[in-house]
PDB file of C-alpha atoms and ligand atoms in Angstrom:
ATOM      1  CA  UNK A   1      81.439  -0.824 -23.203  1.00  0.00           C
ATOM      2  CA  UNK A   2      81.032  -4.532 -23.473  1.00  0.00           C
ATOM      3  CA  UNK A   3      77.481  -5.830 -21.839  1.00  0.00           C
ATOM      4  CA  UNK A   4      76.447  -5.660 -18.345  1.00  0.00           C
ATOM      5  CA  UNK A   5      76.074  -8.727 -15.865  1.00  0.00           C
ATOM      6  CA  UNK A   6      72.362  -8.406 -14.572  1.00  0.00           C
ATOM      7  CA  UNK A   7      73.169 -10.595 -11.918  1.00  0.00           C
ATOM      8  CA  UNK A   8      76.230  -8.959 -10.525  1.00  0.00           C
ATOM      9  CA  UNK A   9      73.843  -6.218 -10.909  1.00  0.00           C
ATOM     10  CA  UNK A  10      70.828  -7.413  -9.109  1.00  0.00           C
ATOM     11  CA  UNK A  11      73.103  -8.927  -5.805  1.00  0.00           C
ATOM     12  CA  UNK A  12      72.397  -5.274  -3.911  1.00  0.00           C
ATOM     13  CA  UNK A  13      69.134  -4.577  -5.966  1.00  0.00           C
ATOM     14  CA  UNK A  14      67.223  -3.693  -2.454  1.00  0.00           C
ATOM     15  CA  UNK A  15      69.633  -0.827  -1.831  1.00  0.00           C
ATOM     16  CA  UNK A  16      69.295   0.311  -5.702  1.00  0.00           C
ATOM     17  CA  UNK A  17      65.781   0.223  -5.991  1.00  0.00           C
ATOM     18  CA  UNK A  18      65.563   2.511  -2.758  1.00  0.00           C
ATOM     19  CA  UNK A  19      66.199   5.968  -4.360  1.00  0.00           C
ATOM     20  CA  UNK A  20      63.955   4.117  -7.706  1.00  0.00           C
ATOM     21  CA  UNK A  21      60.760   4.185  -5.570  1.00  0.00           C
ATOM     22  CA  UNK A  22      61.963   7.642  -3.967  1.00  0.00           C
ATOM     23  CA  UNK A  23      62.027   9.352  -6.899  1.00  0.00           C
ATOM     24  CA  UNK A  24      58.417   7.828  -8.405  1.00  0.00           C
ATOM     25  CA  UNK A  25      57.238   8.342  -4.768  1.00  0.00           C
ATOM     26  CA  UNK A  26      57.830  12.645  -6.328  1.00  0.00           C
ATOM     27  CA  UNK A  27      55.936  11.608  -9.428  1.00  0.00           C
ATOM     28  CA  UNK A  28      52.423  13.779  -8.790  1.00  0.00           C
ATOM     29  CA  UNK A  29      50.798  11.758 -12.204  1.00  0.00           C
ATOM     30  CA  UNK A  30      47.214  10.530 -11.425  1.00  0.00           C
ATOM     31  CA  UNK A  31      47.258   8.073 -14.213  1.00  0.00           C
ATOM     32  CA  UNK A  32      49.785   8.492 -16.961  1.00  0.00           C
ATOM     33  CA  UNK A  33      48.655   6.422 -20.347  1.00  0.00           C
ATOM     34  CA  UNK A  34      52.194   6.335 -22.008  1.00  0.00           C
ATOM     35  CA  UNK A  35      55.435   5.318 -19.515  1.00  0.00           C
ATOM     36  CA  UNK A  36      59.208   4.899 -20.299  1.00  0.00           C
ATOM     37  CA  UNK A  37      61.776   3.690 -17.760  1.00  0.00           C
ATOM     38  CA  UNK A  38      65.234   4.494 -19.991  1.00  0.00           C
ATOM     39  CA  UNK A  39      67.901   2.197 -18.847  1.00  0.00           C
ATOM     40  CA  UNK A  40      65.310  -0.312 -17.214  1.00  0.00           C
ATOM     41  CA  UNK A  41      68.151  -3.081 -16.614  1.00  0.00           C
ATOM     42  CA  UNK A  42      66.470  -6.256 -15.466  1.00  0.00           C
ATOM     43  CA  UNK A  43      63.126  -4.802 -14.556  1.00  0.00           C
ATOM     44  CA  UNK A  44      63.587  -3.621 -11.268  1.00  0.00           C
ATOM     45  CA  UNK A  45      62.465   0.042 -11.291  1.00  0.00           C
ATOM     46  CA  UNK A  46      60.315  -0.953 -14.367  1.00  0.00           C
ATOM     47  CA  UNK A  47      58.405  -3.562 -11.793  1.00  0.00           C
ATOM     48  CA  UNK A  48      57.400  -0.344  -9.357  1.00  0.00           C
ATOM     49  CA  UNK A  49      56.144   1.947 -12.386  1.00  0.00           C
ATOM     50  CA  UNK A  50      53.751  -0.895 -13.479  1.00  0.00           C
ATOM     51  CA  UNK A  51      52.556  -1.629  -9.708  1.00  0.00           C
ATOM     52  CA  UNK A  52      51.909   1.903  -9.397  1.00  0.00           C
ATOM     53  CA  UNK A  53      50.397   2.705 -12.535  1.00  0.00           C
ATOM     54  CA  UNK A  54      48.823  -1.029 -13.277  1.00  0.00           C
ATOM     55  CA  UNK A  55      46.374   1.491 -16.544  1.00  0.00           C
ATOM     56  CA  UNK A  56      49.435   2.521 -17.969  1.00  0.00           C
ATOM     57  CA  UNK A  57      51.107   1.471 -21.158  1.00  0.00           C
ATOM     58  CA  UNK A  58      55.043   1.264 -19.335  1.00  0.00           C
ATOM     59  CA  UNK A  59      57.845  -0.054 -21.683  1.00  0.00           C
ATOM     60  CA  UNK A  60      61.768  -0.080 -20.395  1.00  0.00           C
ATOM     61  CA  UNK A  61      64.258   0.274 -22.840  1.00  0.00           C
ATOM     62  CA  UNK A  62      68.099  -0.073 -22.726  1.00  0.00           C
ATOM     63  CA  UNK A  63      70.897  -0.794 -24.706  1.00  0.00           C
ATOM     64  CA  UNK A  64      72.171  -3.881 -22.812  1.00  0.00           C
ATOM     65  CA  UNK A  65      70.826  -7.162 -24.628  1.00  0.00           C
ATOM     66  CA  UNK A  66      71.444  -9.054 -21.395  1.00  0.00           C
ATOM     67  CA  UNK A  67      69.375  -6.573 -19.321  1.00  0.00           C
ATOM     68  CA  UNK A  68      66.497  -6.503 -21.624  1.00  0.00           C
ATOM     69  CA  UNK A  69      66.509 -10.521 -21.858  1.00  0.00           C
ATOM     70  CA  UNK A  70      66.590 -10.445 -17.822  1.00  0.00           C
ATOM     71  CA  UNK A  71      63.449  -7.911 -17.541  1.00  0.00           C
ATOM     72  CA  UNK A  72      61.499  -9.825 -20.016  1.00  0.00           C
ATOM     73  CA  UNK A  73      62.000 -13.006 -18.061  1.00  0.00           C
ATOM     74  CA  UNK A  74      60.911 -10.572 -14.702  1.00  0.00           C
ATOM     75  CA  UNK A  75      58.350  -9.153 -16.649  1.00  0.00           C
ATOM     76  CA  UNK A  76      56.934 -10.798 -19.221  1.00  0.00           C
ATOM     77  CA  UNK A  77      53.752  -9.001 -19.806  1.00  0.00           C
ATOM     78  CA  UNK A  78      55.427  -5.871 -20.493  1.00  0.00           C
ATOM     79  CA  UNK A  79      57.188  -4.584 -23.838  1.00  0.00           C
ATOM     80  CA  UNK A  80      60.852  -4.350 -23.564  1.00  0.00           C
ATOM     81  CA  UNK A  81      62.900  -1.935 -26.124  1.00  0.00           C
ATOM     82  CA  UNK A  82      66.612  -2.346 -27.269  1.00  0.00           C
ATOM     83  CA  UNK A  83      67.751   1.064 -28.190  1.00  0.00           C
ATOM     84  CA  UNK A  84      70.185   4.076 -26.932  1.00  0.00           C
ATOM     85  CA  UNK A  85      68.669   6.593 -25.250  1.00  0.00           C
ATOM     86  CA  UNK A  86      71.056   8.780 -27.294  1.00  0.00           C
ATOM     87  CA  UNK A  87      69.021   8.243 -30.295  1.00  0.00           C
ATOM     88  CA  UNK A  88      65.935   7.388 -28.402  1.00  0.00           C
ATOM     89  CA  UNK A  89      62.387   9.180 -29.449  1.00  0.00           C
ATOM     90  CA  UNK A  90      58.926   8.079 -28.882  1.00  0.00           C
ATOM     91  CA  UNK A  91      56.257   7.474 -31.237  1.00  0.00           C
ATOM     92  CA  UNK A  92      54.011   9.157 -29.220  1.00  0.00           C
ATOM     93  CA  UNK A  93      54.826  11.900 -26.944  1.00  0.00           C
ATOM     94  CA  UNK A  94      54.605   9.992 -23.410  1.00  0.00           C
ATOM     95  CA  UNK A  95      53.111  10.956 -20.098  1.00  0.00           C
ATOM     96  CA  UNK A  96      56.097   9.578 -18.200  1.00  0.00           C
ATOM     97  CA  UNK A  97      59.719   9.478 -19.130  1.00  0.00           C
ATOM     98  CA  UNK A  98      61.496   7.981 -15.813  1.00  0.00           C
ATOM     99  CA  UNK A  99      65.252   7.083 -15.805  1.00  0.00           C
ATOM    100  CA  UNK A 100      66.813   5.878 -12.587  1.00  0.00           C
ATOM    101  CA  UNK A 101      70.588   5.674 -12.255  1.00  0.00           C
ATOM    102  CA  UNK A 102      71.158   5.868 -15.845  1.00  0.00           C
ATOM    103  CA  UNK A 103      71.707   9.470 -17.424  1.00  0.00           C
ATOM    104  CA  UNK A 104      74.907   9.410 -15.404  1.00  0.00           C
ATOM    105  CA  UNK A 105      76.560   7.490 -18.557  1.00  0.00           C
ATOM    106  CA  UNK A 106      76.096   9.620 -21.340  1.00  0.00           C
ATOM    107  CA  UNK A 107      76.982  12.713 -22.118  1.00  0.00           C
ATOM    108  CA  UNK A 108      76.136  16.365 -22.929  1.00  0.00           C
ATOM    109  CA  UNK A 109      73.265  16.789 -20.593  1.00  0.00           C
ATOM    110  CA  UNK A 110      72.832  20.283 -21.883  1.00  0.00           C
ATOM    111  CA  UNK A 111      71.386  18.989 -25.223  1.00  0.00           C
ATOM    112  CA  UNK A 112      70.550  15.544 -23.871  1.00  0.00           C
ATOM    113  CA  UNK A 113      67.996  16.738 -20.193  1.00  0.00           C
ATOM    114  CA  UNK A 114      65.888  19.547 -22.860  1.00  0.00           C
ATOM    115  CA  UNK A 115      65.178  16.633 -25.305  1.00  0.00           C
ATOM    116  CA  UNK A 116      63.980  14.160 -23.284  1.00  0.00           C
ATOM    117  CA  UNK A 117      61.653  16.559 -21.303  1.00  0.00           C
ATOM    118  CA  UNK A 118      60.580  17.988 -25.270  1.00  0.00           C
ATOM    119  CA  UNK A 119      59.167  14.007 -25.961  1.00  0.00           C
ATOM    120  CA  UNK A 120      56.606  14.604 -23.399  1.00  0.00           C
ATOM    121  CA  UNK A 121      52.897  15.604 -23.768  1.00  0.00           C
ATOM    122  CA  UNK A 122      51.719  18.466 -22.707  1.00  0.00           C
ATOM    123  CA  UNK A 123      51.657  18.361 -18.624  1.00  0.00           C
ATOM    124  CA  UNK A 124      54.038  15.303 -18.954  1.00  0.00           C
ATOM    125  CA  UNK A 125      56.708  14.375 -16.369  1.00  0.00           C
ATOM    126  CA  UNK A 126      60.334  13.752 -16.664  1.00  0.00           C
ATOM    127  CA  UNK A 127      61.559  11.905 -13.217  1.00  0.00           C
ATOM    128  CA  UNK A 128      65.404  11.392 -13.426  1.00  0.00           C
ATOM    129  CA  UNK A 129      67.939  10.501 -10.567  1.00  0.00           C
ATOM    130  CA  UNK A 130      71.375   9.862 -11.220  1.00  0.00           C
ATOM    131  CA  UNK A 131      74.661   8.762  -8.930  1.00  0.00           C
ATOM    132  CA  UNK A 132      76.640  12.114  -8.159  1.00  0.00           C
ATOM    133  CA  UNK A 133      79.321  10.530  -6.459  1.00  0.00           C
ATOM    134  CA  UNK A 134      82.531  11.219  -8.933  1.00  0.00           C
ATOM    135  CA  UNK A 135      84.496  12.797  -5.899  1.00  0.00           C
ATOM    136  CA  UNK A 136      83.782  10.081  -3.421  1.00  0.00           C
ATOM    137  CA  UNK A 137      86.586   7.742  -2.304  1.00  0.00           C
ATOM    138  CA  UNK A 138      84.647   5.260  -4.122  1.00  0.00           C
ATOM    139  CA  UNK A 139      85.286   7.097  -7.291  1.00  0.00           C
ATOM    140  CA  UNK A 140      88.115   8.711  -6.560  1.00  0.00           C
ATOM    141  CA  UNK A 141      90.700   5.642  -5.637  1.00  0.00           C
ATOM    142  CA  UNK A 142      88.824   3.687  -8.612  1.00  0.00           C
ATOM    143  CA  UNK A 143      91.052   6.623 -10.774  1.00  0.00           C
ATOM    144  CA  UNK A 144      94.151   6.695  -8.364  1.00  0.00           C
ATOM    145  CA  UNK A 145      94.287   2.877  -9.106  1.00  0.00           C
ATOM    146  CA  UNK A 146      94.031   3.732 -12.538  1.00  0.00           C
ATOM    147  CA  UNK A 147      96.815   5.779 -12.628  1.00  0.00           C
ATOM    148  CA  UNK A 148      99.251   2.964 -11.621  1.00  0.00           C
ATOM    149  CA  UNK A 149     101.268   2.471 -14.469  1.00  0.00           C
ATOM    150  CA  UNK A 150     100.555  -1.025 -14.696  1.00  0.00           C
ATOM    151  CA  UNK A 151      97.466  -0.369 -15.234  1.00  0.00           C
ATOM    152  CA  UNK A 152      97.289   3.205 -16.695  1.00  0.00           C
ATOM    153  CA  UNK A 153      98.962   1.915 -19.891  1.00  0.00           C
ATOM    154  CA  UNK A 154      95.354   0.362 -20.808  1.00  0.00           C
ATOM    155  CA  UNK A 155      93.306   2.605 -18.934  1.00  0.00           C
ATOM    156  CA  UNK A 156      94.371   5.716 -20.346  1.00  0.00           C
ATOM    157  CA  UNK A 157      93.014   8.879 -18.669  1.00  0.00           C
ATOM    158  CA  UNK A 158      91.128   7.682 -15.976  1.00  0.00           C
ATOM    159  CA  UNK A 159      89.546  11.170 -15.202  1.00  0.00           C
ATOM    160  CA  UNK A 160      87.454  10.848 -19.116  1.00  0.00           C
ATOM    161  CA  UNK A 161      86.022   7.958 -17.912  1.00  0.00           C
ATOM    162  CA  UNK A 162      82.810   8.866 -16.998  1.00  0.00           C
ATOM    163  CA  UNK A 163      81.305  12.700 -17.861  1.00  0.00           C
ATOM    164  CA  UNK A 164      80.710  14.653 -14.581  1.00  0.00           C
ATOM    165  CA  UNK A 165      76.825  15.807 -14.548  1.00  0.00           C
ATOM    166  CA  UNK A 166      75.899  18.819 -13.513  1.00  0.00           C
ATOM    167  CA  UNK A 167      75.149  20.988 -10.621  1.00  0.00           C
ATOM    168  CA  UNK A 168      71.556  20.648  -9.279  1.00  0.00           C
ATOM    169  CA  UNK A 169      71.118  24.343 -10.841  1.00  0.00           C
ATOM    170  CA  UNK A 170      71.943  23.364 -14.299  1.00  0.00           C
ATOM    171  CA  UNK A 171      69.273  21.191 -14.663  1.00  0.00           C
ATOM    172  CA  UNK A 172      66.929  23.515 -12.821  1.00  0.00           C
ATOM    173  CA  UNK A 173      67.899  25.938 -15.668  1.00  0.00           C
ATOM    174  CA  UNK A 174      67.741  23.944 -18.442  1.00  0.00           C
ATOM    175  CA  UNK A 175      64.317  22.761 -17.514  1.00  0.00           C
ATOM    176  CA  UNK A 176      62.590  25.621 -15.875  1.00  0.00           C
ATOM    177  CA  UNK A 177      61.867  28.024 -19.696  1.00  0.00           C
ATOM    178  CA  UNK A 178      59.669  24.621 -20.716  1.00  0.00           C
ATOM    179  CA  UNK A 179      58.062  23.420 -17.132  1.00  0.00           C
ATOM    180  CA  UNK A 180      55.439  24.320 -15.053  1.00  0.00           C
ATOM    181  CA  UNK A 181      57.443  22.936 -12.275  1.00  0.00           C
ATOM    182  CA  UNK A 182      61.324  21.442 -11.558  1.00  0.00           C
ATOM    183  CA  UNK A 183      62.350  20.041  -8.133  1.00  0.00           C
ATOM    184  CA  UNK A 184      65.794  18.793  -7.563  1.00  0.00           C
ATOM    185  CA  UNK A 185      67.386  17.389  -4.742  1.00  0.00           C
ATOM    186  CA  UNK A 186      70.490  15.437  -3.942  1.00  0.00           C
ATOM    187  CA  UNK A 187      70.186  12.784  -0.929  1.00  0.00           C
ATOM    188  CA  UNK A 188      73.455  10.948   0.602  1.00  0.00           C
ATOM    189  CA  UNK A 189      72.084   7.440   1.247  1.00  0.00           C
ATOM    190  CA  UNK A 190      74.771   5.525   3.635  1.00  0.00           C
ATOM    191  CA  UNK A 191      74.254   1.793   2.484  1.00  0.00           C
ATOM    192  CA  UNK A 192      75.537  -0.861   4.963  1.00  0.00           C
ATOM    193  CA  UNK A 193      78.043  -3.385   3.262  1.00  0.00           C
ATOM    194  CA  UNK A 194      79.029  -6.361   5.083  1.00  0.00           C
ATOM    195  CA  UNK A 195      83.020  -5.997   4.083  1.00  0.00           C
ATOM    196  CA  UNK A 196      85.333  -3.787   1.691  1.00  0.00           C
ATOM    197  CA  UNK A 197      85.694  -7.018  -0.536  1.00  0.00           C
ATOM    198  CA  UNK A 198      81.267  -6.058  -0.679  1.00  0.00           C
ATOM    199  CA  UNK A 199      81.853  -2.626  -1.508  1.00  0.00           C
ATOM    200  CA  UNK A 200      83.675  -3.610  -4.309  1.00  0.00           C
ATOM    201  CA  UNK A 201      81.146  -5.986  -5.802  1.00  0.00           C
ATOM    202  CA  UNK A 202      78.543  -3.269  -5.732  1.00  0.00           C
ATOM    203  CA  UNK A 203      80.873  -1.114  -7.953  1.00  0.00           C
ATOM    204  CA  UNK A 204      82.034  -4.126 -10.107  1.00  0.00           C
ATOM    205  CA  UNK A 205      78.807  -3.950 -11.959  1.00  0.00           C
ATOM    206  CA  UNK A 206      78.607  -0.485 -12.586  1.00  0.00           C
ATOM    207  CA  UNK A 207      81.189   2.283 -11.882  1.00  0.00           C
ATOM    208  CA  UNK A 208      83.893  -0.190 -12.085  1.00  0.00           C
ATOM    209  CA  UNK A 209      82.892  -1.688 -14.914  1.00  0.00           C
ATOM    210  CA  UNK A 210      84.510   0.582 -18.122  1.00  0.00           C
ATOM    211  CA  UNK A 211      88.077   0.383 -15.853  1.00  0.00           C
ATOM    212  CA  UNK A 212      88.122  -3.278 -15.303  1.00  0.00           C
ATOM    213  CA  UNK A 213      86.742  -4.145 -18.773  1.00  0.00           C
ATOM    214  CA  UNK A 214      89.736  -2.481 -20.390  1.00  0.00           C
ATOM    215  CA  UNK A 215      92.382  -4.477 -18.636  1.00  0.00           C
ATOM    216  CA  UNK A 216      93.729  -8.068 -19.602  1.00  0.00           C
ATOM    217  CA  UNK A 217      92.003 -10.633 -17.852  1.00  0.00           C
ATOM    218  CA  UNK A 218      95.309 -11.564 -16.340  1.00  0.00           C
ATOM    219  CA  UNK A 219      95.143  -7.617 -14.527  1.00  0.00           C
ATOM    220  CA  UNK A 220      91.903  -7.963 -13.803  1.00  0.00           C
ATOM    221  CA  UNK A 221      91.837  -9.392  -9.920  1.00  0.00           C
ATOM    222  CA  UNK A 222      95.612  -7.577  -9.755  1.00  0.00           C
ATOM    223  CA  UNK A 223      93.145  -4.080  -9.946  1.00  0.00           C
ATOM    224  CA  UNK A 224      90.428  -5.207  -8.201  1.00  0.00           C
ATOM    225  CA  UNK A 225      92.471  -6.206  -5.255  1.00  0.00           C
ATOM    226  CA  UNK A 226      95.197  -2.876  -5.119  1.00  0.00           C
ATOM    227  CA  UNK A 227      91.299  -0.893  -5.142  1.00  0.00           C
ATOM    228  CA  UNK A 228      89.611  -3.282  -2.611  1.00  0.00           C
ATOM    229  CA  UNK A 229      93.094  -1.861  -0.295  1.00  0.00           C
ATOM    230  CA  UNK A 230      92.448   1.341  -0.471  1.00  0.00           C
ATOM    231  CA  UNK A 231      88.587   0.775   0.193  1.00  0.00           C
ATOM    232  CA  UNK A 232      89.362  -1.257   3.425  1.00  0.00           C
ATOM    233  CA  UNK A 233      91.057   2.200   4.215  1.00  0.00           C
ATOM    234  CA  UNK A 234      88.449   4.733   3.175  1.00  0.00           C
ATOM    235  CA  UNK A 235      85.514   3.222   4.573  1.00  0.00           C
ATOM    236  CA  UNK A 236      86.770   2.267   8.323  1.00  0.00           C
ATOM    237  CA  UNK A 237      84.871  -0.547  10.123  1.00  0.00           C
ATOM    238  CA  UNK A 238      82.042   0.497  12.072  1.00  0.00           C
ATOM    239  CA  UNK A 239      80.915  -0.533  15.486  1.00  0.00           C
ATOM    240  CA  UNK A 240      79.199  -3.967  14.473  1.00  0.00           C
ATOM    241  CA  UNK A 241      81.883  -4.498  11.362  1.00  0.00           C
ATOM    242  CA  UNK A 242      80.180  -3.571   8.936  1.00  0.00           C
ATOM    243  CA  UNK A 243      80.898  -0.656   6.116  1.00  0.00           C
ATOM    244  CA  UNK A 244      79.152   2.340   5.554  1.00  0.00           C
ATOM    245  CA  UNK A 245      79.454   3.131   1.465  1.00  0.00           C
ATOM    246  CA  UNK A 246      78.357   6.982   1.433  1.00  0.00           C
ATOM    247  CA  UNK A 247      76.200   7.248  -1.921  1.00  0.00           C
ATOM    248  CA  UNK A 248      75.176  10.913  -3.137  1.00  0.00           C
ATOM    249  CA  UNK A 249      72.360  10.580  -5.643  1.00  0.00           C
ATOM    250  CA  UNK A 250      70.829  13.484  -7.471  1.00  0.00           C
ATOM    251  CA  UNK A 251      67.034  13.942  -8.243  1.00  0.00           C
ATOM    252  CA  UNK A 252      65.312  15.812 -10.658  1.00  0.00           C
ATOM    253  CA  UNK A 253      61.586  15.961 -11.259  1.00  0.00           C
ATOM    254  CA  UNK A 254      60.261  17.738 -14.188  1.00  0.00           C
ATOM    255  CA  UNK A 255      56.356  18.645 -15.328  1.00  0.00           C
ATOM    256  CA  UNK A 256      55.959  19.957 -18.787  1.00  0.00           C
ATOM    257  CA  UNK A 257      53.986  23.006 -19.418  1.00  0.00           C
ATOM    258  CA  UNK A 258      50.463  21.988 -19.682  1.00  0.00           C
TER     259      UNK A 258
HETATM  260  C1  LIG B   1      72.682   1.199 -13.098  1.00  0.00           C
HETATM  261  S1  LIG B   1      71.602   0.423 -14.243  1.00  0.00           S
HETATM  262  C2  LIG B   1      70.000   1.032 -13.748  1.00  0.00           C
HETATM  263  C3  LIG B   1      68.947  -0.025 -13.846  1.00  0.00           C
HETATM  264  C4  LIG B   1      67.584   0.318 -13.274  1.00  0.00           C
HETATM  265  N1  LIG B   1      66.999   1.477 -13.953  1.00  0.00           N
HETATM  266  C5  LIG B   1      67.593   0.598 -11.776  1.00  0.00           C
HETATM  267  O1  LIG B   1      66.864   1.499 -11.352  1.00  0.00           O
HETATM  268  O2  LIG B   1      68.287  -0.082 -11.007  1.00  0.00           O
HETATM  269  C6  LIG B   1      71.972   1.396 -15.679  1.00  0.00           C
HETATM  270  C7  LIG B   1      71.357   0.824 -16.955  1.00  0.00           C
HETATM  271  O3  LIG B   1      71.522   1.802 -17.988  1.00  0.00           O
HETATM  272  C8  LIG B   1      71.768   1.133 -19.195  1.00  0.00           C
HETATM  273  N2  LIG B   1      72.383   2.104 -20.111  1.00  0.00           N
HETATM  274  C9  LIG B   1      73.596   2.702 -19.986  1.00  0.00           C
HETATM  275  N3  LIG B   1      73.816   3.526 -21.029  1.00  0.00           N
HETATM  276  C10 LIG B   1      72.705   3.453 -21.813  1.00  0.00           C
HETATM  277  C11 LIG B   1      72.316   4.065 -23.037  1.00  0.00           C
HETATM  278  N4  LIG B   1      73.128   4.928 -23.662  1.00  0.00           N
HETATM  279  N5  LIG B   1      71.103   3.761 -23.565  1.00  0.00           N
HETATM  280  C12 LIG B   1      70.280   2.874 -22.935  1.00  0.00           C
HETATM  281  N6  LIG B   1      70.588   2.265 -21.773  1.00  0.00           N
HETATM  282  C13 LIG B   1      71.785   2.549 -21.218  1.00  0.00           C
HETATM  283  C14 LIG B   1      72.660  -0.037 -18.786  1.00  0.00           C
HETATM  284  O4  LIG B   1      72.647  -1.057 -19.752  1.00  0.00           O
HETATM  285  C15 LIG B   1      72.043  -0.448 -17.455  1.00  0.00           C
HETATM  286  O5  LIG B   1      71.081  -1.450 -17.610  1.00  0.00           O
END
C-alpha cells in the first residue's frame, strides 16, 4: 500500500479516538512500566496512553513513515518506532501491548492475536479493537463499485481486499488457554457526518484507501464519485440533514497469566 495521509486521517480524529479511550478506559493496569501502541498513526491514541500512564515507558510504532514523522511532531518526548507489526517483537516483554483500529489490516489472526499476547510479561495486557464493518454499506458498495468494469480491470477482486477478522469467539479462544482473563465486545457507534460527500472523506483515508490507490489518477474522482452515489442512498438524510455512518467496532481485552 503506498503511505497514508495523516491529515486526511486526523480531519474526524474526535470520532476515532472515541472507541481509543474506550478500550484503555477496559485496561485494569495500575501502572504498566513497558507500553506499545502498534499502528500509533500520528499520535492520537498514543497521546491518551501517556496521559494515563504519565510512569510508563509508551513507544508507538507503525509502518507509515508519514505517520511516525506526524506523532513525533505531536509528541516529541516520546520514542517513535518504524517497523511492521508482522515482524514486530519487543526487547523486553511489555506490560501493555495496545493497538487501536489497526489489526484489521493484516492477516492470519490465528497466528498473529497468540503472538502478540506471548510478548507480554507475566500479568501483561493485550487491549485491541478493530473496525468489523466488512458487511456494512460502507464496505459493501466500496466492492460493488469495484466491480464496475471500468474499474475492476485494476482493482481485481475486490472481495481480497481486506482479510475478514474473526468472530468475537475466535479471539476469546485463541486467547483464553494463556489468560487469566479475555473480554470482548463489539459496539455500533453511529457517527454524525455532515453530508455523503463527508462520509466519503472519512473512508478516503482508510478503508478506501488500497481501492482508490490502485486506480489511475485520471479514475480516481470517476470512483470516488459513482461510491459517494450510492452512499447518498445508503445512509438517508436524517431529520436535521445530517448522516448517520453506522460503525461496528470490535474489542478485545486480554490479561496474561500472572
Ligand atoms: C486507522 S490508523 C489507527 C491510528 C491510531 N492507532 C488511532 O487510534 O487512530 C491505522 C494505522 O495502522 C498502521 N498500519 C497498518 N498496517 C500496519 C502494519 N502492518 N504494521 C504497522 N502499522 C500498520 C497505518 O500506517 C496507520 O497509521
Amino acid at each position: 500500500m503506498r503511505d497514508w495521509n495523516p491529515d486526511l486521517y486526523r480531519r474526524f480524529e474526535d470520532e476515532r479516538t472515541r472507541p481509543a479511550a474506550e478500550l484503555l478506559a477496559r485496561v485494569g493496569l495500575q501502572a504498566p512500566r513497558t507500553v506499545f501502541d502498534l499502528g500509533c498513526g500520528p499520535g492520537n491514541s498514543t497521546e491518551l496512553l501517556m496521559a494515563r500512564f504519565p510512569q510508563a515507558e509508551v513507544v508507538g510504532t507503525d509502518n507509515s513513515p508519514a505517520m511516525i514523522e506526524a506523532a513525533r511532531q505531536r509528541l516529541s518526548a516520546l520514542r517513535f518506532e518504524l517497523s511492521d507489526i508482522a515482524q514486530w517483537q519487543p526487547e523486553q516483554p511489555p506490560d501493555l501491548v495496545y493497538s487501536n483500529a489497526t489489526l484489521q489490516w493484516l492477516p492470519d489472526h490465528e497466528q498473529l492475536l497468540p503472538r502478540l499476547f506471548g510478548t507480554l510479561a507475566p500479568g501483561g495486557v493485550l487491549a485491541v479493537q478493530m473496525p468489523d464493518n466488512l458487511d456494512e454499506p460502507s464496505h459493501r458498495l466500496m466492492r460493488e463499485t469495484a466491480a464496475e468494469p471500468r474499474f475492476a480491470a485494476h482493482i481485481g477482486d475486490a472481495a481480497t481486499v481486506r482479510a475478514r477478522i474473526l468472530p468475537a469467539g475466535g479471539y476469546y479462544d485463541l486467547l483464553a488457554p494463556q489468560a487469566d482473563e479475555v473480554d470482548v465486545w463489539r459496539t455500533t457507534y453511529h457517527h454524525r457526518m455532515g453530508s455523503p460527500g463527508d462520509i466519503v472523506q472519512w473512508l478516503r483515508s482508510t478503508g478506501l484507501k488500497p481501492f482508490v490507490e490502485v486506480l489511475p489518477e485520471a479514475l480516481q474522482p470517476e470512483f470516488l464519485a459513482a461510491y459517494e452515489e450510492r452512499i447518498a442512498d445508503a445512509y438517508p438524510a436524517r431529520s436535521d440533514g445530517s448522516r448517520l455512518l453506522a460503525f461496528p467496532r470490535l474489542f478485545i481485552v486480554a490479561r496474561k497469566r500472572s
